[in-house]
PDB file of C-alpha atoms in Angstrom:
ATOM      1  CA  UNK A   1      24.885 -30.633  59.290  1.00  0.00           C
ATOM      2  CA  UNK A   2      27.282 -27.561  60.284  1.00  0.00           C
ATOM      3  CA  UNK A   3      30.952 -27.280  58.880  1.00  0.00           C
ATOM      4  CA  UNK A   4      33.635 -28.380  61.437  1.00  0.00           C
ATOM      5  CA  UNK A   5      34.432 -25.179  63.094  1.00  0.00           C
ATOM      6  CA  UNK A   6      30.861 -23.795  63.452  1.00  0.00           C
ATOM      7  CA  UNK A   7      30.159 -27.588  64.729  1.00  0.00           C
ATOM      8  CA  UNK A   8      33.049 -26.727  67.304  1.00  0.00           C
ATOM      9  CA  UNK A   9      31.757 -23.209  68.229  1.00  0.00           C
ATOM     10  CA  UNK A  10      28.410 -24.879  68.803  1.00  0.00           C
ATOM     11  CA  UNK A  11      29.808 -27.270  70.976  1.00  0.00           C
ATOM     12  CA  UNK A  12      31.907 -24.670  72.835  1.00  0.00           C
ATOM     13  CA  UNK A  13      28.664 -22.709  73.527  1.00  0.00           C
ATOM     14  CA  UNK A  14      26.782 -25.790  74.993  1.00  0.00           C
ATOM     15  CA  UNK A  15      29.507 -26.258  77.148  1.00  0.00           C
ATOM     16  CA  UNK A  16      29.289 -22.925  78.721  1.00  0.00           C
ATOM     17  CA  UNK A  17      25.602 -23.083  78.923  1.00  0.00           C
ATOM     18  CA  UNK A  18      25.874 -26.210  80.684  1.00  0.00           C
ATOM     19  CA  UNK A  19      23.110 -27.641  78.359  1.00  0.00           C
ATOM     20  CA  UNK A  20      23.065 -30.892  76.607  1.00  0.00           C
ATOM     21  CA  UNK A  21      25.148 -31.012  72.979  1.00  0.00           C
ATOM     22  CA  UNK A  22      22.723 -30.424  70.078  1.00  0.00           C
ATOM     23  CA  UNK A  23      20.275 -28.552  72.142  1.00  0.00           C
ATOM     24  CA  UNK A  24      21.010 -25.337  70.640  1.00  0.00           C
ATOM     25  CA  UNK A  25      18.933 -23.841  68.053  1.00  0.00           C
ATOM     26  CA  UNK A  26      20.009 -20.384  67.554  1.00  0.00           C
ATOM     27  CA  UNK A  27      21.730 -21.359  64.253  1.00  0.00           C
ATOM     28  CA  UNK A  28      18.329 -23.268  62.881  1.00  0.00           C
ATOM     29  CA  UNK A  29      16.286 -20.569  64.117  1.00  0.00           C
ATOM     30  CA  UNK A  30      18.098 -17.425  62.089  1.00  0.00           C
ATOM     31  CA  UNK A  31      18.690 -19.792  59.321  1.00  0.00           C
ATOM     32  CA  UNK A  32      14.794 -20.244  58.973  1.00  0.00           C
ATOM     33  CA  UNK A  33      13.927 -16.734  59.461  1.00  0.00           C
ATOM     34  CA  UNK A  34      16.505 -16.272  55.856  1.00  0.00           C
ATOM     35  CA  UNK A  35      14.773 -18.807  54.051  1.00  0.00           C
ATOM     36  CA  UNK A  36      11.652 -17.959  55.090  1.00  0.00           C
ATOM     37  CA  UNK A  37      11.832 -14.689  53.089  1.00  0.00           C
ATOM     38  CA  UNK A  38      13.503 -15.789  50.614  1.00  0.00           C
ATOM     39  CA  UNK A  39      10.492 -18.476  50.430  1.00  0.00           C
ATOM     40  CA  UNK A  40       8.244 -15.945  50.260  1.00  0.00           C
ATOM     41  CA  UNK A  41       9.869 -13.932  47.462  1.00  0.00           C
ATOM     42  CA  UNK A  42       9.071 -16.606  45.336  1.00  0.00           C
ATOM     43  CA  UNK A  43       5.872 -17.413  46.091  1.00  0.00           C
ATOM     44  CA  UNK A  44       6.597 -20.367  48.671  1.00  0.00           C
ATOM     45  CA  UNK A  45       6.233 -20.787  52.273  1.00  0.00           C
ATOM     46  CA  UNK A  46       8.248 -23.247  55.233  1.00  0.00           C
ATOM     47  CA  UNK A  47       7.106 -25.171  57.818  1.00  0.00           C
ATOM     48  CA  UNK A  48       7.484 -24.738  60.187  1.00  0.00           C
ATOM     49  CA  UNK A  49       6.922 -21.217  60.157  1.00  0.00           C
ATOM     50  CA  UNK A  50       9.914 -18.553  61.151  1.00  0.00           C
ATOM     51  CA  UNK A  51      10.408 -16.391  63.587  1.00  0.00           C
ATOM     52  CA  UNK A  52      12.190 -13.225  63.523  1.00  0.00           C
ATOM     53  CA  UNK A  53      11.443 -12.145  67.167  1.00  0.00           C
ATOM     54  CA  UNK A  54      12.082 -15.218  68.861  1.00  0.00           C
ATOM     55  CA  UNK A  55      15.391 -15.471  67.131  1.00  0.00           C
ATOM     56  CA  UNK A  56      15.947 -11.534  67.781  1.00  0.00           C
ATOM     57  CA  UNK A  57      15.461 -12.268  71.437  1.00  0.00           C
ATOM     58  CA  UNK A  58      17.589 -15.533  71.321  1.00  0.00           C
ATOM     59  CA  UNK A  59      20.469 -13.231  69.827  1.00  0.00           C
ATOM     60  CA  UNK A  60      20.608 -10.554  72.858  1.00  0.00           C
ATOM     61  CA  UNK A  61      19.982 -12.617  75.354  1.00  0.00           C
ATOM     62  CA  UNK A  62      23.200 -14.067  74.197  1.00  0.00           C
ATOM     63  CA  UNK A  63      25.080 -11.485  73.825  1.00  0.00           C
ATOM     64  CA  UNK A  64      24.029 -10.254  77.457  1.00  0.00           C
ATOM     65  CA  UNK A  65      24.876 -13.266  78.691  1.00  0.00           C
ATOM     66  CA  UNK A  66      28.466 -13.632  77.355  1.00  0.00           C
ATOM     67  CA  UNK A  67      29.327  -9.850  78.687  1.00  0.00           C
ATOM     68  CA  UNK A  68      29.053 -11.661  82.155  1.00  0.00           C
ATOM     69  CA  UNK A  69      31.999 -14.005  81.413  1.00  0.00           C
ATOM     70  CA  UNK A  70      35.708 -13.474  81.703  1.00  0.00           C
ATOM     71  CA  UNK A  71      37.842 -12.693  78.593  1.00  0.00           C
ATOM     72  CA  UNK A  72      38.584 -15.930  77.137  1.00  0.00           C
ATOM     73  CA  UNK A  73      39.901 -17.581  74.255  1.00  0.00           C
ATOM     74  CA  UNK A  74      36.634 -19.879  73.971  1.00  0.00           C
ATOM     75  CA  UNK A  75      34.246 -17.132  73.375  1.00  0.00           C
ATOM     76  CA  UNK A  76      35.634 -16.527  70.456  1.00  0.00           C
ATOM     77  CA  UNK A  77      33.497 -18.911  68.153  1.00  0.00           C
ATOM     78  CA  UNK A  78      30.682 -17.965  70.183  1.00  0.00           C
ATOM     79  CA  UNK A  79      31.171 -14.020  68.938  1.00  0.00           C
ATOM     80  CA  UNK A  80      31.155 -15.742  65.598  1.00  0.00           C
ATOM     81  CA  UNK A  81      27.596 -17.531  66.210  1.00  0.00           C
ATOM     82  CA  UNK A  82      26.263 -13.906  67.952  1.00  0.00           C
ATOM     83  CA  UNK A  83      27.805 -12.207  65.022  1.00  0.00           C
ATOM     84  CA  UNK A  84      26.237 -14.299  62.284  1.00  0.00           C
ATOM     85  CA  UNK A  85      22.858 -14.336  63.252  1.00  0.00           C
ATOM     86  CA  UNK A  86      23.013 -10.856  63.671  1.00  0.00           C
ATOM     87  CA  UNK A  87      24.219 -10.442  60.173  1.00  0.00           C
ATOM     88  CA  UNK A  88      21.723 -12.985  58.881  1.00  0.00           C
ATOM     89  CA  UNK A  89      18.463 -11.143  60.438  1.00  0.00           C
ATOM     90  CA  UNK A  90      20.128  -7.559  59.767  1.00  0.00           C
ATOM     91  CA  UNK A  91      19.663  -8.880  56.073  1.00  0.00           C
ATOM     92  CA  UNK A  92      16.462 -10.342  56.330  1.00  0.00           C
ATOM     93  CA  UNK A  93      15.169  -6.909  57.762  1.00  0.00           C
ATOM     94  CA  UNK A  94      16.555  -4.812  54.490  1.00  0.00           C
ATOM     95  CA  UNK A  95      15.025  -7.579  52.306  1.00  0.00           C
ATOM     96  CA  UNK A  96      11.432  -7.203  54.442  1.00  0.00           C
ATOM     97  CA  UNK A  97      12.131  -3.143  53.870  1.00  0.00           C
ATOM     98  CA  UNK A  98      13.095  -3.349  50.223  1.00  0.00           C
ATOM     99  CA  UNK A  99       9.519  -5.711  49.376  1.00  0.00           C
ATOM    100  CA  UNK A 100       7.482  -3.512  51.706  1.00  0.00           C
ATOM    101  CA  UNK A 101       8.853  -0.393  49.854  1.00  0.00           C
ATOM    102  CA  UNK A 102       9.992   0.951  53.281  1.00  0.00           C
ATOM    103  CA  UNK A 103      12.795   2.528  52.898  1.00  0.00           C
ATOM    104  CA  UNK A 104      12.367   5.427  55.359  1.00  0.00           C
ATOM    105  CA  UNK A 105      15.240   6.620  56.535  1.00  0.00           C
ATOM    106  CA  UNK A 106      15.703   6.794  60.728  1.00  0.00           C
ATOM    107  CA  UNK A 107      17.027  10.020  62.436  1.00  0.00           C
ATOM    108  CA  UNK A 108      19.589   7.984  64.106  1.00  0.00           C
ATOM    109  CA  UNK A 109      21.537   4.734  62.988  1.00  0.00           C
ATOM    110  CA  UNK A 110      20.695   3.784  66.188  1.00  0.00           C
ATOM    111  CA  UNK A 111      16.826   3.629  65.122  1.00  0.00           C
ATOM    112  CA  UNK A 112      17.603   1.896  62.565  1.00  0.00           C
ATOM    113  CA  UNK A 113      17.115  -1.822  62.637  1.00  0.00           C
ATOM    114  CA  UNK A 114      19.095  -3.102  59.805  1.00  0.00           C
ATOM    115  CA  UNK A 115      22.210  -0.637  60.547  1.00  0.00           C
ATOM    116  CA  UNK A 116      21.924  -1.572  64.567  1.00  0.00           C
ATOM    117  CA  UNK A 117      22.352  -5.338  64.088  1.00  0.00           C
ATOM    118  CA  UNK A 118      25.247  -4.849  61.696  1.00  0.00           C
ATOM    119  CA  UNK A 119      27.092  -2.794  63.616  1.00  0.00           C
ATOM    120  CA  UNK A 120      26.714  -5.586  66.267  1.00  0.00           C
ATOM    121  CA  UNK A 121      27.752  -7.904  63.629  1.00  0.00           C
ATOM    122  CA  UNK A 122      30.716  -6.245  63.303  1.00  0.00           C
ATOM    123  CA  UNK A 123      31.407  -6.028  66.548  1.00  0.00           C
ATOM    124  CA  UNK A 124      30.576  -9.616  67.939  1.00  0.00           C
ATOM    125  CA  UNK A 125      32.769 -10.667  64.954  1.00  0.00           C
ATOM    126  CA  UNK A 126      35.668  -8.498  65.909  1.00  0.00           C
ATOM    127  CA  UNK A 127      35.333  -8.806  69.417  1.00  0.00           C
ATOM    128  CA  UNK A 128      35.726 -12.672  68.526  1.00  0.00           C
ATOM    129  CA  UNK A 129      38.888 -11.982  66.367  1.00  0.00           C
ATOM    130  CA  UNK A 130      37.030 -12.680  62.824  1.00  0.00           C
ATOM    131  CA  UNK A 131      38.401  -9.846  60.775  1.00  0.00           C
ATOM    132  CA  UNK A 132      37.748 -11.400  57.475  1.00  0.00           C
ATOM    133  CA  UNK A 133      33.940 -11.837  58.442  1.00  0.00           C
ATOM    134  CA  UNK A 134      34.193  -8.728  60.264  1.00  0.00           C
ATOM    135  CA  UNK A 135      35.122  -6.933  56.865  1.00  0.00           C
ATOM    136  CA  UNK A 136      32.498  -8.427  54.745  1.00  0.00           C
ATOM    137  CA  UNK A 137      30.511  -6.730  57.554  1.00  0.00           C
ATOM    138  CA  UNK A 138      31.880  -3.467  57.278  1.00  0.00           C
ATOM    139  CA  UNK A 139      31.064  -3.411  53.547  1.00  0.00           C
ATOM    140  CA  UNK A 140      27.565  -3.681  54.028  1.00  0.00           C
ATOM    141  CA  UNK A 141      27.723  -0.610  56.513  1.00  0.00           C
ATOM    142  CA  UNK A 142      29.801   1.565  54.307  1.00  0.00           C
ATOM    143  CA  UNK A 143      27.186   0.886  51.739  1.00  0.00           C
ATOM    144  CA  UNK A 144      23.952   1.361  53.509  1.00  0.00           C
ATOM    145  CA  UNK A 145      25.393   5.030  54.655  1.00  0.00           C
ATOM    146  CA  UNK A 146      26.582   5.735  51.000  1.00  0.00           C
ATOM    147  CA  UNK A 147      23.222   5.160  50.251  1.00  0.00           C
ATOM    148  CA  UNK A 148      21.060   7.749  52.858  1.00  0.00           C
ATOM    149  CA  UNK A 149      24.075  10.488  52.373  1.00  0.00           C
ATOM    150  CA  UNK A 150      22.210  12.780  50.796  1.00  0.00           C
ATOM    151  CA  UNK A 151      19.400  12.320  53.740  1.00  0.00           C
ATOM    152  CA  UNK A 152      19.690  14.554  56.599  1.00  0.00           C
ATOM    153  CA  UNK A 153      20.600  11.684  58.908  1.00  0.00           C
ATOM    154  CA  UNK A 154      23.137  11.477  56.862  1.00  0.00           C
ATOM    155  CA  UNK A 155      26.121  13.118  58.814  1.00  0.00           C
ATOM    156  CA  UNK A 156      25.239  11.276  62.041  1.00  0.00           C
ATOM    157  CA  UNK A 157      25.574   7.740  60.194  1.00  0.00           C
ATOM    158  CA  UNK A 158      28.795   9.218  58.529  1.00  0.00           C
ATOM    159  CA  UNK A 159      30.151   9.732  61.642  1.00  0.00           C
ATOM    160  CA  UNK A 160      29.283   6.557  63.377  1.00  0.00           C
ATOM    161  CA  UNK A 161      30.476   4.829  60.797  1.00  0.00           C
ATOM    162  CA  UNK A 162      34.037   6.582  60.812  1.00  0.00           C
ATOM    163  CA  UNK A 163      34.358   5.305  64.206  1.00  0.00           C
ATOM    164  CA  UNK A 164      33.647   1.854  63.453  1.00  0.00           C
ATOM    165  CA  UNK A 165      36.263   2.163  60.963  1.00  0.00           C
ATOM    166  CA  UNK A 166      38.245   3.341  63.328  1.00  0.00           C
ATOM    167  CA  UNK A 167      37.462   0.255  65.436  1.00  0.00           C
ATOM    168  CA  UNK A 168      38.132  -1.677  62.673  1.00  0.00           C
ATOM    169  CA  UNK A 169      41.582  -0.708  61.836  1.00  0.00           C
ATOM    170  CA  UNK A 170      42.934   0.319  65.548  1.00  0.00           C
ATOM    171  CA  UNK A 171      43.241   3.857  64.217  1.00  0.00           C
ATOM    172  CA  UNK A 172      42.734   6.183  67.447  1.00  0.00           C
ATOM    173  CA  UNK A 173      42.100   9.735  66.838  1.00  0.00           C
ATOM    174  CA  UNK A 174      43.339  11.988  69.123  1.00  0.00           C
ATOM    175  CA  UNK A 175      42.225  15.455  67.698  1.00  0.00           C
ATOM    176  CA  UNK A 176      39.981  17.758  70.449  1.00  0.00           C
ATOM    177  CA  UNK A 177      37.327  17.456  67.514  1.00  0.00           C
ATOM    178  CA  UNK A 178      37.187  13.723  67.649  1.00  0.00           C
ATOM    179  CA  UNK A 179      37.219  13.490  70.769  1.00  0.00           C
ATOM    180  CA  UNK A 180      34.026  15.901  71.359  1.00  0.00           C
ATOM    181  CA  UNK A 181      32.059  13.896  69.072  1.00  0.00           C
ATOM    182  CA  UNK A 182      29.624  11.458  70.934  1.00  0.00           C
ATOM    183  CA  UNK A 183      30.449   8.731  68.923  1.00  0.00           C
ATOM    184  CA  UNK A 184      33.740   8.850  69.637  1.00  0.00           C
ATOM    185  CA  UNK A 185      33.030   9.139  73.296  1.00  0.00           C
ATOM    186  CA  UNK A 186      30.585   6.293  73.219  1.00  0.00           C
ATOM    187  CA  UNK A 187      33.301   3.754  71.198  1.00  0.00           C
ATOM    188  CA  UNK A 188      36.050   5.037  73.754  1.00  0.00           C
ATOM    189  CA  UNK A 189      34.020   5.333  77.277  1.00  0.00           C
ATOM    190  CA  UNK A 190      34.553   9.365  77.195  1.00  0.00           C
ATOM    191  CA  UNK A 191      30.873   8.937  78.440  1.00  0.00           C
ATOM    192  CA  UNK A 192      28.134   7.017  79.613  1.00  0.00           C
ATOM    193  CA  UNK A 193      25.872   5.201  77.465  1.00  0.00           C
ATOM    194  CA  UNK A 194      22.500   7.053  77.490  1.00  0.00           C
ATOM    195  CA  UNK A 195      20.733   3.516  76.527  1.00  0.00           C
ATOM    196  CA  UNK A 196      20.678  -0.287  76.278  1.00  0.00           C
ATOM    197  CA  UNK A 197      21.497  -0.181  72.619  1.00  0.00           C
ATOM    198  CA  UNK A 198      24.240   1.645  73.756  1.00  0.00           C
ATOM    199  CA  UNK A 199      25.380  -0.018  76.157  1.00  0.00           C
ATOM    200  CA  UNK A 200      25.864  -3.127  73.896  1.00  0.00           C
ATOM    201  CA  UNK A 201      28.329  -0.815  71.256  1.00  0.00           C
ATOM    202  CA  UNK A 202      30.610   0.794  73.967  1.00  0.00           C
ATOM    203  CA  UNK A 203      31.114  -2.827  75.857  1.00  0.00           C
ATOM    204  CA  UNK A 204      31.745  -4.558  72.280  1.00  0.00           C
ATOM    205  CA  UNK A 205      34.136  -1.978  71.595  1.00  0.00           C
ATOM    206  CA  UNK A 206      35.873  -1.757  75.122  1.00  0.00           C
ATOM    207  CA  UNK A 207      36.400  -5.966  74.130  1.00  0.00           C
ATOM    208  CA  UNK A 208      37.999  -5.354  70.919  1.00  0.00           C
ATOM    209  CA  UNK A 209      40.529  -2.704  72.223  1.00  0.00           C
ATOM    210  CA  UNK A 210      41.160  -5.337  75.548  1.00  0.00           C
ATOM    211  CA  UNK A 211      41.536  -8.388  72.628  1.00  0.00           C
ATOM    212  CA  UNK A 212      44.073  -6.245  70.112  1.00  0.00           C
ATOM    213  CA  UNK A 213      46.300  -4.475  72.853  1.00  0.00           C
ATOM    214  CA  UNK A 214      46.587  -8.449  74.725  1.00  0.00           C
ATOM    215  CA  UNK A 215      47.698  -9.348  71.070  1.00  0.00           C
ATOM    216  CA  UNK A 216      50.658  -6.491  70.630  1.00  0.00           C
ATOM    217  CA  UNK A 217      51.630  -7.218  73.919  1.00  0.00           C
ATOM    218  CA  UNK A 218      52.256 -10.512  73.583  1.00  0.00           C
ATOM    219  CA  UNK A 219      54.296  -9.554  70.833  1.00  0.00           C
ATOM    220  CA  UNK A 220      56.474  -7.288  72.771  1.00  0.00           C
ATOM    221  CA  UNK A 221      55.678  -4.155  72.233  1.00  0.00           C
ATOM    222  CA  UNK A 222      55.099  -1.654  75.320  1.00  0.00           C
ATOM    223  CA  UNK A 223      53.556   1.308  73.604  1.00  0.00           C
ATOM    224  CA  UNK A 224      50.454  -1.018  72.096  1.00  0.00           C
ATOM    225  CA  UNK A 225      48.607   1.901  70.180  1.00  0.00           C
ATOM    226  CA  UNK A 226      52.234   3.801  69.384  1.00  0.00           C
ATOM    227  CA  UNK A 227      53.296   0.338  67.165  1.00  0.00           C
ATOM    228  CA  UNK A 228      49.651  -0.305  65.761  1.00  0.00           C
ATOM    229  CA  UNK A 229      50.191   3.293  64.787  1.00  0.00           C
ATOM    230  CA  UNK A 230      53.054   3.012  63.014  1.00  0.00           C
ATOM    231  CA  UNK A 231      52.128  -0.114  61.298  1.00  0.00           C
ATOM    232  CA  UNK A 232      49.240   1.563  59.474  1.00  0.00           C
ATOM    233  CA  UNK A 233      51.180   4.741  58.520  1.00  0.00           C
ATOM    234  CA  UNK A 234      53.449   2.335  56.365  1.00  0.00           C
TER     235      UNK A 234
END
């Protein structure tokens, strides 16, 4: 049994789908693929058996499928789903790494399994207006590049995550160094995505900027980014 609101995001998604109400697994499926790790860590197993890649599939298709559909108010709770079973498998991938004793380090956060599926965490969630979950989110990111630092693949997952923070808070750099950095360019559509994976960051991140200048708008103010500005130099 789901709490209320994911009960209502649930029922939101079926509706889109056009599918019959409790019909969707998505929820079961990346909650399995958790336990079913954490099963194992202790010796146990679950039946029936997970599965990561089914799930993993499950999760994009999604997320493809939503980037088809208008801006609207009730995709929210569905960025929530997207985002949490992207957070839930992102985790179950760094616990699979930590009890293989793989911790190698990718040359690009976009190799990276664990990093890639938090980032679209984070996006989904802010995309979907869930800044508190969204946050959480960010944590984990900060932490898994204050970890690899030292690596040299460091500086490229500094950087990408300094634009994520910048997506984050609303913070727009406008310096001619920012603004030649390809992560910057990816977040802000200064260029083309070179890939599928993405593809997926720059429209998440085109969403979020659509979703927060709607929102100062509606408040009144003309020069969106100008106020949002100001507001975080207080």
């Amino acid at each position: 049994m789901y709490s209320a609101y994911l009960q209502e995001y649930l029922e939101d998604l079926t509706h889109i789908a056009g599918i019959e109400p409790g019909t969707v697994t998505l929820l079961d499926e990346t909650l399995a693929c958790f336990l079913g790790i954490f099963s194992r860590s202790l010796g146990a197993d679950i039946h029936p058996a997970e599965d990561l890649l089914k799930a993993s599939i499950r999760l994009l298709l999604l997320d493809e499928g939503i980037s088809r559909l208008p801006q609207e108010e009730q995709l929210n709770g569905i960025h929530y789903l997207i985002g949490m079973g992207f957070e839930q498998t992102g985790e179950l991938l760094a616990r699979i790494k930590s009890s293989n004793g793989n911790q190698v380090v990718q040359d690009t956060p976009l190799d990276d399994d664990h990093w890639y599926r938090m980032t679209l965490a984070l996006l989904h969630y802010l995309a979907g207006g869930h800044r508190v979950q969204a946050l959480a989110v960010m944590r984990r990111i900060e932490s898994i590049t204050a970890s690899i630092i030292n690596d040299p693949s460091g500086d490229e997952y500094q950087r990408s995550l300094e634009i994520l923070q910048r997506i984050y808070s609303g913070d727009l750099p406008d310096s001619v160094e920012s603004e030649e950095d390809p992560w910057y360019q990816l977040a802000f559509q200064s260029r083309e995505p070179s890939n599928i994976q993405e593809r997926r960051i720059q429209r998440l991140a085109t969403k979020i900027q659509v979703r927060r200048n709607v929102v100062l708008e509606s408040l009144g103010q003309e020069d969106s980014p100008a106020w949002l500005s100001q507001r975080l130099d207080v």
